[in-house]
mmCIF file with all atom_site columns, N, CA and C in Angstrom:
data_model
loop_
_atom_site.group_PDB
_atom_site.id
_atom_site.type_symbol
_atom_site.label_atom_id
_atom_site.label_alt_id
_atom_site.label_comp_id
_atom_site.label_asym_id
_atom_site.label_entity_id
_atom_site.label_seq_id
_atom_site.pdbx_PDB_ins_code
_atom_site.Cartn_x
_atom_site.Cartn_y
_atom_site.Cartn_z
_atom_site.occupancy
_atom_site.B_iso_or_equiv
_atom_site.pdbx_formal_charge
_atom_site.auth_seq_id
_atom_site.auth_comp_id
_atom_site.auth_asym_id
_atom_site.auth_atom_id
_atom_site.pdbx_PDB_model_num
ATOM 1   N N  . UNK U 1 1  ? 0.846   -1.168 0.000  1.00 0.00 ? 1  UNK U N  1
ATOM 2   C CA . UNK U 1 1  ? 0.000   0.000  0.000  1.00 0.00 ? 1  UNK U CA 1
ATOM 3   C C  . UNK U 1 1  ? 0.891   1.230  0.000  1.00 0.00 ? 1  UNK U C  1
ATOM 4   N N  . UNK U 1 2  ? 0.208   2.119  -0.589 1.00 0.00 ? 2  UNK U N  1
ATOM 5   C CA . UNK U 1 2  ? 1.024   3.451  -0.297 1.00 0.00 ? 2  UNK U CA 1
ATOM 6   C C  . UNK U 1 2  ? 0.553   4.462  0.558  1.00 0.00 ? 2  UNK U C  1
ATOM 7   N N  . UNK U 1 3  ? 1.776   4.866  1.110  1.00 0.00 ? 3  UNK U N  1
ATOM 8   C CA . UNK U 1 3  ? 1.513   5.646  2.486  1.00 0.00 ? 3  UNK U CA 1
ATOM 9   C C  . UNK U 1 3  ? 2.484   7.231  2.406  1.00 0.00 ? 3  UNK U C  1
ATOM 10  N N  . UNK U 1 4  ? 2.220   8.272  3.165  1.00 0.00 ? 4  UNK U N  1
ATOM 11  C CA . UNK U 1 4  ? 2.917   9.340  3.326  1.00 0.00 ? 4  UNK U CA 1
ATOM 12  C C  . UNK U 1 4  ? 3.650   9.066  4.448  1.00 0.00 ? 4  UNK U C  1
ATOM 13  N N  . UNK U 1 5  ? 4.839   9.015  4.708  1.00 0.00 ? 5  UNK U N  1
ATOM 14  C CA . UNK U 1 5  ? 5.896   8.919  5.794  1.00 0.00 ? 5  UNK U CA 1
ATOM 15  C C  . UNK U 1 5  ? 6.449   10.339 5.870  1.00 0.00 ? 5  UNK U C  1
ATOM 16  N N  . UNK U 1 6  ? 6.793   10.322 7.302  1.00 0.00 ? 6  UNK U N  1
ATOM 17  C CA . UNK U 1 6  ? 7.192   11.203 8.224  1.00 0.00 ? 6  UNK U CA 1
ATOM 18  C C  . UNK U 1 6  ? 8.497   10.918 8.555  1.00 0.00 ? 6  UNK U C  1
ATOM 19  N N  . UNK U 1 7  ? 9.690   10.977 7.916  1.00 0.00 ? 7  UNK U N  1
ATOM 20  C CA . UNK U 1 7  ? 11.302  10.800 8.242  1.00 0.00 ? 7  UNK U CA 1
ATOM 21  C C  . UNK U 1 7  ? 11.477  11.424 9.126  1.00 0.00 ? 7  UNK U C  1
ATOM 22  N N  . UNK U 1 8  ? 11.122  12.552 9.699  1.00 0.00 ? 8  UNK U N  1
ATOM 23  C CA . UNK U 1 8  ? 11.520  13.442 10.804 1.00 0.00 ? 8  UNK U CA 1
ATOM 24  C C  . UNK U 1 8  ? 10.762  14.834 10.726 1.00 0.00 ? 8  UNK U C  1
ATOM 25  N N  . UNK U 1 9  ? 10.849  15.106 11.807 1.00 0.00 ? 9  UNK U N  1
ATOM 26  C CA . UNK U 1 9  ? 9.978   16.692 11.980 1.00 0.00 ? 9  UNK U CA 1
ATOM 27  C C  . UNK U 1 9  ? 10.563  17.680 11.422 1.00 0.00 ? 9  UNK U C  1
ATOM 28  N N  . UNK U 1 10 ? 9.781   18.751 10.659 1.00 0.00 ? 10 UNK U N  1
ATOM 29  C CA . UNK U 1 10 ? 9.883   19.678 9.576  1.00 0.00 ? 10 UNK U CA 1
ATOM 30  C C  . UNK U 1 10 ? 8.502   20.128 9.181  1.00 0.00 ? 10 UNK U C  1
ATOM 31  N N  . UNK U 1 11 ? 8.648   20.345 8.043  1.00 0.00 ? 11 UNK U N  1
ATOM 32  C CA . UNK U 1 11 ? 7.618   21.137 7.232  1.00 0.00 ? 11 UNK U CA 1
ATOM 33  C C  . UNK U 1 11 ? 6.595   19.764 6.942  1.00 0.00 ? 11 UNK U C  1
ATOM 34  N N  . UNK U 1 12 ? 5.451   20.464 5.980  1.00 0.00 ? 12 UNK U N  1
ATOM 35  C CA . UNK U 1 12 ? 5.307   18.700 4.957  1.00 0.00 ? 12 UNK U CA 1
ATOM 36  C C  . UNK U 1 12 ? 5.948   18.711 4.210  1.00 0.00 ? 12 UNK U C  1
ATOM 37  N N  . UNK U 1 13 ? 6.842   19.556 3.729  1.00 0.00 ? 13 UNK U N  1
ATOM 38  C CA . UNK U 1 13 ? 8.311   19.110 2.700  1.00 0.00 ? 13 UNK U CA 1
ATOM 39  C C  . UNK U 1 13 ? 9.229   17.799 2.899  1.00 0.00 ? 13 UNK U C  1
ATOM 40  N N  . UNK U 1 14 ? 8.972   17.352 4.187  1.00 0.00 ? 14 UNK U N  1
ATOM 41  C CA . UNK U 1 14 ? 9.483   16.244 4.282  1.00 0.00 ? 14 UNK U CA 1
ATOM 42  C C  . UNK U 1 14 ? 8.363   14.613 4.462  1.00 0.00 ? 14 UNK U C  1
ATOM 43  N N  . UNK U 1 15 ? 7.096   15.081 3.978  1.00 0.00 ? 15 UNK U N  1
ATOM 44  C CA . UNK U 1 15 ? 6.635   13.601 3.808  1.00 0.00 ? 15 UNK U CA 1
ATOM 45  C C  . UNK U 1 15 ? 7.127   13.208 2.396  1.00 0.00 ? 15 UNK U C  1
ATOM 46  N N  . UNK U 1 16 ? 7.060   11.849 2.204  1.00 0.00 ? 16 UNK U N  1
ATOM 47  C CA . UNK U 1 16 ? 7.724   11.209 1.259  1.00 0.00 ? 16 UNK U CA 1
ATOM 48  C C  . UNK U 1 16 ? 6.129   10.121 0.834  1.00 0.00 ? 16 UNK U C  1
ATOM 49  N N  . UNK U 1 17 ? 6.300   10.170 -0.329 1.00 0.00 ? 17 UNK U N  1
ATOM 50  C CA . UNK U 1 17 ? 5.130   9.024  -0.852 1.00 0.00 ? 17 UNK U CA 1
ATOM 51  C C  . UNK U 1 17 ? 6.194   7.830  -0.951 1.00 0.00 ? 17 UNK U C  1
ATOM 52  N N  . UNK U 1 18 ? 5.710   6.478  0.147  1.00 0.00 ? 18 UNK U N  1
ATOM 53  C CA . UNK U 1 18 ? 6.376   4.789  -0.426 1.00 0.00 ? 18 UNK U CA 1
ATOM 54  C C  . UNK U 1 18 ? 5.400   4.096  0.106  1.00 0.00 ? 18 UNK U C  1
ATOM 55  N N  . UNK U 1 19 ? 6.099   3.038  -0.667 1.00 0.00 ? 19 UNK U N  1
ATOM 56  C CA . UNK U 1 19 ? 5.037   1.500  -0.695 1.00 0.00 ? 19 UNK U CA 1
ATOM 57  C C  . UNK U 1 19 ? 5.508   1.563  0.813  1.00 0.00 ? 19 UNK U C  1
ATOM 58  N N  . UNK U 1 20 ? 4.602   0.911  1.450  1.00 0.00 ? 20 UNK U N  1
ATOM 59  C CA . UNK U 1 20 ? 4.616   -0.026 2.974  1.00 0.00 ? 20 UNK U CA 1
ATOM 60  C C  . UNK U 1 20 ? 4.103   -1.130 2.808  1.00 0.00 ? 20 UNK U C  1
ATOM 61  N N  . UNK U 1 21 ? 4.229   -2.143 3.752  1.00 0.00 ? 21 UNK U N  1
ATOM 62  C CA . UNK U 1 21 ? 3.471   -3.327 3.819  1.00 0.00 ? 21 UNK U CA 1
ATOM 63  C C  . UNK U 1 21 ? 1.769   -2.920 4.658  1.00 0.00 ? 21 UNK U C  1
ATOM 64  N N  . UNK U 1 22 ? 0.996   -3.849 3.946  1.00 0.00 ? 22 UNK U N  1
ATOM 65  C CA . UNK U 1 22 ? -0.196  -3.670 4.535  1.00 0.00 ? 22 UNK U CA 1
ATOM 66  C C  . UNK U 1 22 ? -0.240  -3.851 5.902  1.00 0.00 ? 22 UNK U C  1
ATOM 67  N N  . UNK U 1 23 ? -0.986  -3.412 6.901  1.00 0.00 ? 23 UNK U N  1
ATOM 68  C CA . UNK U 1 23 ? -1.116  -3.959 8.179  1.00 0.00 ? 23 UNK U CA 1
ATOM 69  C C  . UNK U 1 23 ? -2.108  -4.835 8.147  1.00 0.00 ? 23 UNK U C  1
ATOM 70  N N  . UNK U 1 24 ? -1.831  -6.420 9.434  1.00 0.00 ? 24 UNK U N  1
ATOM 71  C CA . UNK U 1 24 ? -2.742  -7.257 9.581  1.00 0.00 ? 24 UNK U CA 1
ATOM 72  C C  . UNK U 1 24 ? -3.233  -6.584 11.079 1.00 0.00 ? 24 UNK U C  1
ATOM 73  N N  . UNK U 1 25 ? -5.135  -6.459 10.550 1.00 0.00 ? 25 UNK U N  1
ATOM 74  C CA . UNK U 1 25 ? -6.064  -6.148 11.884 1.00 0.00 ? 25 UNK U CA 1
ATOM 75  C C  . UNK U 1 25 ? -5.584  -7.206 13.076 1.00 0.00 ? 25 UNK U C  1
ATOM 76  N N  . UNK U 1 26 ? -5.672  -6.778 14.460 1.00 0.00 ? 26 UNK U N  1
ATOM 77  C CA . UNK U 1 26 ? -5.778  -7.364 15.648 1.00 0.00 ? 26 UNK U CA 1
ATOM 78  C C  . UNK U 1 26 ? -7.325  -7.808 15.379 1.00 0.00 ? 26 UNK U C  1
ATOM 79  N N  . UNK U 1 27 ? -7.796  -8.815 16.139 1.00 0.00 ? 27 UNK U N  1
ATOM 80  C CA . UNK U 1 27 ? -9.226  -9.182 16.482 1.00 0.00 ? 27 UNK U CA 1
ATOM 81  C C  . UNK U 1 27 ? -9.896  -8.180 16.777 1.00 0.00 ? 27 UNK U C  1
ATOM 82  N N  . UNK U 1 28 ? -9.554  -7.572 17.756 1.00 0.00 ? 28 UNK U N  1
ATOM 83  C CA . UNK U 1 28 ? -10.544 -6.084 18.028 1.00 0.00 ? 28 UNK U CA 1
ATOM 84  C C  . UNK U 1 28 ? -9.860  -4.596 17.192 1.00 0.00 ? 28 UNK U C  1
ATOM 85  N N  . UNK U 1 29 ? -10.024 -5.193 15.849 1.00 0.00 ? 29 UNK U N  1
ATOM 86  C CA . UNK U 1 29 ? -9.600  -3.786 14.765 1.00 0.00 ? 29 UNK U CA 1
ATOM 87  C C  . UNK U 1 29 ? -10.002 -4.173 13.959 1.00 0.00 ? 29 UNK U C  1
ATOM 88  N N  . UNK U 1 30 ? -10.548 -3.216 12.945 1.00 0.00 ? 30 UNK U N  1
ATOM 89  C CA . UNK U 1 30 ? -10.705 -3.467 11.986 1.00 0.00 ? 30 UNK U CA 1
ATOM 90  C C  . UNK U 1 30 ? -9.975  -3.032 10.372 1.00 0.00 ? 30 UNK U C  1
ATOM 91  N N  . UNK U 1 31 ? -9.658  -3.217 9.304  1.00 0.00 ? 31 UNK U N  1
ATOM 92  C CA . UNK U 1 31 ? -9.024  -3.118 8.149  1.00 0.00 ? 31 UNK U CA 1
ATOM 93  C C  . UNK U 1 31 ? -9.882  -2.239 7.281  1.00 0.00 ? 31 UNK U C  1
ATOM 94  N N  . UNK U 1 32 ? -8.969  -0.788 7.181  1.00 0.00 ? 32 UNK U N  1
ATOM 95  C CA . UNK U 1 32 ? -9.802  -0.073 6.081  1.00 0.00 ? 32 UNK U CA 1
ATOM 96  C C  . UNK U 1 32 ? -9.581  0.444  5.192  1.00 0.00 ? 32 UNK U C  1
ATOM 97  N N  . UNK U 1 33 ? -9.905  0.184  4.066  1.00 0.00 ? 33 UNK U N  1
ATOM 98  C CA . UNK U 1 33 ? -9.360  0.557  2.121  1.00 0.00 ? 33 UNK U CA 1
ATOM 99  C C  . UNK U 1 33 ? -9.634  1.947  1.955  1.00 0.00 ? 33 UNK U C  1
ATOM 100 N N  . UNK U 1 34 ? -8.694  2.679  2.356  1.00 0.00 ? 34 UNK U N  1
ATOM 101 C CA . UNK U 1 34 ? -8.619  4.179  2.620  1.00 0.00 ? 34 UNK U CA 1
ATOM 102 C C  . UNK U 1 34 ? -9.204  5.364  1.151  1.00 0.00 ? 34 UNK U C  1
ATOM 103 N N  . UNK U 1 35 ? -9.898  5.662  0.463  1.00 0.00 ? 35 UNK U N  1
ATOM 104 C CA . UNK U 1 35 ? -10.098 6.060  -0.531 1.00 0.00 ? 35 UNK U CA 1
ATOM 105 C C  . UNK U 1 35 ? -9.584  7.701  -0.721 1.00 0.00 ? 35 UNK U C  1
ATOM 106 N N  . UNK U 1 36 ? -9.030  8.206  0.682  1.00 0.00 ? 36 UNK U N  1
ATOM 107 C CA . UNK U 1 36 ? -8.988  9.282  0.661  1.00 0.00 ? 36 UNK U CA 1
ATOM 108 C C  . UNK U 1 36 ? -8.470  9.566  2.367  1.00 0.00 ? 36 UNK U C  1
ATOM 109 N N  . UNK U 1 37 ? -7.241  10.627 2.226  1.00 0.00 ? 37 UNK U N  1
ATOM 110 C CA . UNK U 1 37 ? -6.980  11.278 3.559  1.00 0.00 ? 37 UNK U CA 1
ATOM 111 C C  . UNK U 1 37 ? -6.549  12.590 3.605  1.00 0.00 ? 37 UNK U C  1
ATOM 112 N N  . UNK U 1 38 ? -6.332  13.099 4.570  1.00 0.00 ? 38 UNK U N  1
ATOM 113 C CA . UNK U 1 38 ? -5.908  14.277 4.660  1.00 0.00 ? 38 UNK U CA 1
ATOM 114 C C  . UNK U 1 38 ? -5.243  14.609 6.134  1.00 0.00 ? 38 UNK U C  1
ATOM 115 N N  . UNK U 1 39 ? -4.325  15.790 6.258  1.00 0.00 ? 39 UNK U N  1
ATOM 116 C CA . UNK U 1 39 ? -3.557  16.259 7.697  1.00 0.00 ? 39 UNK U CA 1
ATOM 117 C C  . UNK U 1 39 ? -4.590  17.089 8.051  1.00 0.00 ? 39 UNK U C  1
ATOM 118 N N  . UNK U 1 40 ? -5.057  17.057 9.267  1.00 0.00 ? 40 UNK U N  1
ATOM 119 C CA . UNK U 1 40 ? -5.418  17.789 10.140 1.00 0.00 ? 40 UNK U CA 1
ATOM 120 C C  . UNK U 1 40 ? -4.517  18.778 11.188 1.00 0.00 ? 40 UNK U C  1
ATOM 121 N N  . UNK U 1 41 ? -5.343  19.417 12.227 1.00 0.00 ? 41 UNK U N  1
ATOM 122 C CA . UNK U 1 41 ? -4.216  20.584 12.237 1.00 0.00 ? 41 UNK U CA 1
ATOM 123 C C  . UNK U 1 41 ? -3.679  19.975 13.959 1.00 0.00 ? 41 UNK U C  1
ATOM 124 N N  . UNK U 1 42 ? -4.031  18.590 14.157 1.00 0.00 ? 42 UNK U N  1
ATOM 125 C CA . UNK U 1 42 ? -3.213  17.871 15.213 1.00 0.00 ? 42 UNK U CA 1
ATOM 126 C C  . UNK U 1 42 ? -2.197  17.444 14.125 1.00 0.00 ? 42 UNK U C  1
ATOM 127 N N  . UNK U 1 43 ? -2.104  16.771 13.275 1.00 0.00 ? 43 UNK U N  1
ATOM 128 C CA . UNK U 1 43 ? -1.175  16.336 12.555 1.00 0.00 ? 43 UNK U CA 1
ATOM 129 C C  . UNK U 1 43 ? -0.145  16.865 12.271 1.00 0.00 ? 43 UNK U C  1
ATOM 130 N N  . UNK U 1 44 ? -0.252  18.339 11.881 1.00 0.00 ? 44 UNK U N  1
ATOM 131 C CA . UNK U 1 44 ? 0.543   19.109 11.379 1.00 0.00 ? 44 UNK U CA 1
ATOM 132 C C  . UNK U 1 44 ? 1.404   19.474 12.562 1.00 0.00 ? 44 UNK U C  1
ATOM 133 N N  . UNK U 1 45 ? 0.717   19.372 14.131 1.00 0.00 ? 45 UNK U N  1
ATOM 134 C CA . UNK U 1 45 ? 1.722   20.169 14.968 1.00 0.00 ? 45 UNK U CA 1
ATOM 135 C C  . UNK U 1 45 ? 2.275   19.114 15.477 1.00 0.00 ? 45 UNK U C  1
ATOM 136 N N  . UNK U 1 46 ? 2.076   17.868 15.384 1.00 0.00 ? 46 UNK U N  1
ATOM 137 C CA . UNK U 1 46 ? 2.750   16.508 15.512 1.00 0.00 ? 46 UNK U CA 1
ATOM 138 C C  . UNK U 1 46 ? 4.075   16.411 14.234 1.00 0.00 ? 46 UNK U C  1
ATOM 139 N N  . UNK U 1 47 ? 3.946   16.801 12.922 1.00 0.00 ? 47 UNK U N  1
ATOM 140 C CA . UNK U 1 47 ? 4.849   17.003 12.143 1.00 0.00 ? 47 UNK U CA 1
ATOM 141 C C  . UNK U 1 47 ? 5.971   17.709 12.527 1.00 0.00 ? 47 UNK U C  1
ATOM 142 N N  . UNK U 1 48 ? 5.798   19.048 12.789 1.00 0.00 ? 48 UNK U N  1
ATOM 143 C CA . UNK U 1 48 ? 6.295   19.797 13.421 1.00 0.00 ? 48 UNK U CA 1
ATOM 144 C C  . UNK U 1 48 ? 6.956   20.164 14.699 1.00 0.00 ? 48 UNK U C  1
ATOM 145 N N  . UNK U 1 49 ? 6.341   19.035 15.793 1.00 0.00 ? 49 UNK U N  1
ATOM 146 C CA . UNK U 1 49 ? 6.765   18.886 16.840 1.00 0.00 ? 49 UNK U CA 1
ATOM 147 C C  . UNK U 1 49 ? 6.521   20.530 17.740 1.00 0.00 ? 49 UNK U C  1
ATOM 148 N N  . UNK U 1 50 ? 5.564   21.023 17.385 1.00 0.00 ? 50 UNK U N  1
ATOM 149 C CA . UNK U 1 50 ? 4.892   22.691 17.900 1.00 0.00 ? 50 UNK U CA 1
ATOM 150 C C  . UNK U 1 50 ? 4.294   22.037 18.881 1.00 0.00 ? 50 UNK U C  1
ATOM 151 N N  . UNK U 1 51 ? 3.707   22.610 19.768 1.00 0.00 ? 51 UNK U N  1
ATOM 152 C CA . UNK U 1 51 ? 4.786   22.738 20.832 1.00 0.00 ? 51 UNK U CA 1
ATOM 153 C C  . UNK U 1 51 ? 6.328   21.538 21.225 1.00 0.00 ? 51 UNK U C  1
ATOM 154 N N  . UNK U 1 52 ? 7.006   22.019 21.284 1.00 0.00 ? 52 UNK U N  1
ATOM 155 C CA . UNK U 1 52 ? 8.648   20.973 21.372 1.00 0.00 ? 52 UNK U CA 1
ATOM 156 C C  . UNK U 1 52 ? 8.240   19.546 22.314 1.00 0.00 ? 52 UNK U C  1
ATOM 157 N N  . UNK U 1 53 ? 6.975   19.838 23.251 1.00 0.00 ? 53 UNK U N  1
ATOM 158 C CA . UNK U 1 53 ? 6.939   19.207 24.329 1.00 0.00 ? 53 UNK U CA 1
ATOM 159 C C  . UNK U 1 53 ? 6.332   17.620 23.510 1.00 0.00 ? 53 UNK U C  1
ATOM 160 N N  . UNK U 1 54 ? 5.794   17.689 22.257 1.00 0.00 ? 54 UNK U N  1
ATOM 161 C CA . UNK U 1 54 ? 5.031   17.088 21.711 1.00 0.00 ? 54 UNK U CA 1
ATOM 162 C C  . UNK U 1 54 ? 6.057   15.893 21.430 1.00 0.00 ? 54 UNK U C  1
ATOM 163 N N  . UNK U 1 55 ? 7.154   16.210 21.043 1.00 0.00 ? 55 UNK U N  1
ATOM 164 C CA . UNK U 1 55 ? 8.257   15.312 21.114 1.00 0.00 ? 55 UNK U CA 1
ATOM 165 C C  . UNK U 1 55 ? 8.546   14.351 21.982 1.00 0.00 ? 55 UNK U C  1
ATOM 166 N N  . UNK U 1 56 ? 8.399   14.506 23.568 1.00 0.00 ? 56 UNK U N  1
ATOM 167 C CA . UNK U 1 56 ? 7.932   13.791 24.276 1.00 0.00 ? 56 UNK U CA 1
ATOM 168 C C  . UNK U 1 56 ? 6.909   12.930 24.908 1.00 0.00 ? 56 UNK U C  1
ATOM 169 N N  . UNK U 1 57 ? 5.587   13.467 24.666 1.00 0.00 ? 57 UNK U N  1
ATOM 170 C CA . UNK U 1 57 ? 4.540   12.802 24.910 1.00 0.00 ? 57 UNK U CA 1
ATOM 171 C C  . UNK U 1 57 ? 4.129   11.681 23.628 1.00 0.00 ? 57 UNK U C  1
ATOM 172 N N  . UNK U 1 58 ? 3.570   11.546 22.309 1.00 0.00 ? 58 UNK U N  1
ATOM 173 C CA . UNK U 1 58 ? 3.480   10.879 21.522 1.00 0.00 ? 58 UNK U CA 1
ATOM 174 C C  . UNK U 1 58 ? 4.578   10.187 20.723 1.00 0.00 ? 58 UNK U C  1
ATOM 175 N N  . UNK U 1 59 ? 5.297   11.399 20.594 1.00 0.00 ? 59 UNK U N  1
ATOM 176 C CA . UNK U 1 59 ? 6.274   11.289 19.651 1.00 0.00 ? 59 UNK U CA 1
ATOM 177 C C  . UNK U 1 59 ? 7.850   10.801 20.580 1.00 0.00 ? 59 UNK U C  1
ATOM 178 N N  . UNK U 1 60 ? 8.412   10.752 19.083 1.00 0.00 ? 60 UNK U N  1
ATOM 179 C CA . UNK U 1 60 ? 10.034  10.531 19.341 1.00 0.00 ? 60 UNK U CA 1
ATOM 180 C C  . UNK U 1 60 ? 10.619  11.993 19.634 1.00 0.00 ? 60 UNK U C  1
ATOM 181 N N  . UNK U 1 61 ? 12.065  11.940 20.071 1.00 0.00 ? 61 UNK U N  1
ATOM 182 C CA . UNK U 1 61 ? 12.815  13.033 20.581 1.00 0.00 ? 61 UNK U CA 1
ATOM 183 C C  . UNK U 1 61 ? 13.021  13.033 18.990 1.00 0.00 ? 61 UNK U C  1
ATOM 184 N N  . UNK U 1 62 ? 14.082  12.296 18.249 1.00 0.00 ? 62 UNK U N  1
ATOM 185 C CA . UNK U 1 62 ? 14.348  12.992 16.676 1.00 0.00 ? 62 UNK U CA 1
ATOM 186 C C  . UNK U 1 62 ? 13.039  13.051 15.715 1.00 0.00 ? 62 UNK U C  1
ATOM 187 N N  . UNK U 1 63 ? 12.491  12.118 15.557 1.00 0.00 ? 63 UNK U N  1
ATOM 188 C CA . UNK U 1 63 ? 11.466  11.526 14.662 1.00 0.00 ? 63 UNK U CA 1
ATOM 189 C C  . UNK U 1 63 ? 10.304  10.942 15.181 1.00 0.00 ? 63 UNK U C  1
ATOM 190 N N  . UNK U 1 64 ? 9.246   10.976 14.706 1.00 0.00 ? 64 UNK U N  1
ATOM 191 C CA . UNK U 1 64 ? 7.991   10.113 15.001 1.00 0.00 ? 64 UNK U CA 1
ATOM 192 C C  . UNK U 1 64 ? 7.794   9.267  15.402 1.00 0.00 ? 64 UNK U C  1
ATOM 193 N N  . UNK U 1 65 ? 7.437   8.523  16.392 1.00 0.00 ? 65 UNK U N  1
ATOM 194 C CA . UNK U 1 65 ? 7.601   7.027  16.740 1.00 0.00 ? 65 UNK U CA 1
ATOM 195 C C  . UNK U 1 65 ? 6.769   7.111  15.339 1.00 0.00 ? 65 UNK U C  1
ATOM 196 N N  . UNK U 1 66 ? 4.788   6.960  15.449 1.00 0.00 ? 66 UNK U N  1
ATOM 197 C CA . UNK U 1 66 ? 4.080   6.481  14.476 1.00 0.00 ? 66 UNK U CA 1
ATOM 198 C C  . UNK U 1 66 ? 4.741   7.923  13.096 1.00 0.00 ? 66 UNK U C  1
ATOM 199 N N  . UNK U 1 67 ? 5.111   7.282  11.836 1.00 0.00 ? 67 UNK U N  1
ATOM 200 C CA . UNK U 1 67 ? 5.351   8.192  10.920 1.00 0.00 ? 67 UNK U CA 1
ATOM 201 C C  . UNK U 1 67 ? 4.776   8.184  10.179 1.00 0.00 ? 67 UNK U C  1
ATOM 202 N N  . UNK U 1 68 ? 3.196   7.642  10.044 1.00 0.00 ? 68 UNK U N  1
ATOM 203 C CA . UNK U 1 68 ? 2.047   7.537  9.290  1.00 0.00 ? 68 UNK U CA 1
ATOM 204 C C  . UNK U 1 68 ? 1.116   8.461  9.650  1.00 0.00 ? 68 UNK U C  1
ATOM 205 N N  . UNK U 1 69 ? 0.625   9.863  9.307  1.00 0.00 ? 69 UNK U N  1
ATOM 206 C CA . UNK U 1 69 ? 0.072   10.639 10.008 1.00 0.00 ? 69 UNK U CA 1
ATOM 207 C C  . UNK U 1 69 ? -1.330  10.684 8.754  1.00 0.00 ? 69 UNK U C  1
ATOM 208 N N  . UNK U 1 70 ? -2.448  11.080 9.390  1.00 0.00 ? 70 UNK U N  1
ATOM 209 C CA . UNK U 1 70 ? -3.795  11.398 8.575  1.00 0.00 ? 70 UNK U CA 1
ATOM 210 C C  . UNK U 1 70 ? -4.789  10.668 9.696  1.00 0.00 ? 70 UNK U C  1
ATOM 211 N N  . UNK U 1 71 ? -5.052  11.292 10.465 1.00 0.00 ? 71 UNK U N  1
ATOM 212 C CA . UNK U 1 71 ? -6.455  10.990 11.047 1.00 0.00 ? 71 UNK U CA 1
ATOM 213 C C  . UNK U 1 71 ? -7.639  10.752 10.644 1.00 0.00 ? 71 UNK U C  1
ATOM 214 N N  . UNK U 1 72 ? -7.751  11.986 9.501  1.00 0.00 ? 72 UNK U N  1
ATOM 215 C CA . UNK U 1 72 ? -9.228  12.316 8.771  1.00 0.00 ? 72 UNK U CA 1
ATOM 216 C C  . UNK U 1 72 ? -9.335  11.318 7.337  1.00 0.00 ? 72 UNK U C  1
ATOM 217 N N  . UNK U 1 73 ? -10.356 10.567 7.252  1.00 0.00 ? 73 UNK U N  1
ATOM 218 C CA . UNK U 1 73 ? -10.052 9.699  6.117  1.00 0.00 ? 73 UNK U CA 1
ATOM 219 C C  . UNK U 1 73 ? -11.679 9.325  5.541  1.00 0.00 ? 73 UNK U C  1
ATOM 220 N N  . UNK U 1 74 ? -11.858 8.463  4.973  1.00 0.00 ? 74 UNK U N  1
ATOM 221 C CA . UNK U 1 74 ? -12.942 8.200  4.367  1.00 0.00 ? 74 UNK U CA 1
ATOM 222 C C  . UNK U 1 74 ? -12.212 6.757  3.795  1.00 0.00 ? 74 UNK U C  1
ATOM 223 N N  . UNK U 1 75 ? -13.362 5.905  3.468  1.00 0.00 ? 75 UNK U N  1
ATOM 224 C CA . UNK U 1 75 ? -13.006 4.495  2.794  1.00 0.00 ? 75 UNK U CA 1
ATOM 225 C C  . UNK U 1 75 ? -14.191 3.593  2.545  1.00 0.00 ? 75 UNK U C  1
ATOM 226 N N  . UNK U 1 76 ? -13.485 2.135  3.135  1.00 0.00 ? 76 UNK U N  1
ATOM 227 C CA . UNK U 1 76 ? -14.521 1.250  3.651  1.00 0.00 ? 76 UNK U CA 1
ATOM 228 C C  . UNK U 1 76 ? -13.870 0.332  4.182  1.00 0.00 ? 76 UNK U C  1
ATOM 229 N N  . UNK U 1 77 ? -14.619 -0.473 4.723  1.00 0.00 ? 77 UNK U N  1
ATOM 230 C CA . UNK U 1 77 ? -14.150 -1.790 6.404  1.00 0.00 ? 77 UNK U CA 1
ATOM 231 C C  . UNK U 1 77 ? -14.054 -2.812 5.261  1.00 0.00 ? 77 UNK U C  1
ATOM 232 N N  . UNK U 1 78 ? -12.385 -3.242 5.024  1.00 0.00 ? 78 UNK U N  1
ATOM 233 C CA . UNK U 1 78 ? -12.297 -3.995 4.206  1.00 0.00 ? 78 UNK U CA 1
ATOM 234 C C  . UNK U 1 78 ? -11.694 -5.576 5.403  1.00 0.00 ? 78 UNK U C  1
ATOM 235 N N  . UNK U 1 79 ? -12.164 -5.442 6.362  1.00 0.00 ? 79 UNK U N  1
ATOM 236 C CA . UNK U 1 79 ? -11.829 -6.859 7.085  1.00 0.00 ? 79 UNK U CA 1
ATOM 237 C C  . UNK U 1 79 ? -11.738 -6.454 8.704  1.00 0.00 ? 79 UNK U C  1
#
């Protein structure tokens, strides 16, 4: 699948479009064929690491732990 990655905090000048491997659902999750996403404006200050402190609580000190960012999406429950 293709995904926007987050190499490290910056602008969105630094997401990158690559293939990833699909994720397999846990039992209590479900699998969804994303038709559409977008950054929201948590996303963006998670990109950014605005406030610095953000680096610590979710995130990594250099980089993102999760570097898959888009909350807002649309699709369907493909499993």
């Amino acid at each position: 699948m293709k995904a926007m990655i987050c190499p490290r905090y910056g602008s969105p000048d630094v997401l990158q479009l690559r293939e990833v491997e699909k994720p397999t659902p846990q039992p209590d999750e479900v699998l969804i064929q994303i038709h559409t996403a977008s950054l929201n404006s948590r996303d963006l200050r998670m990109l950014r690491a605005n406030p610095i402190f953000m680096r610590l609580m979710p995130g990594g000190l250099f980089r993102p732990r999760n570097n898959i960012f888009g909350g807002d999406l649309a699709g369907r429950v493909e499993a």
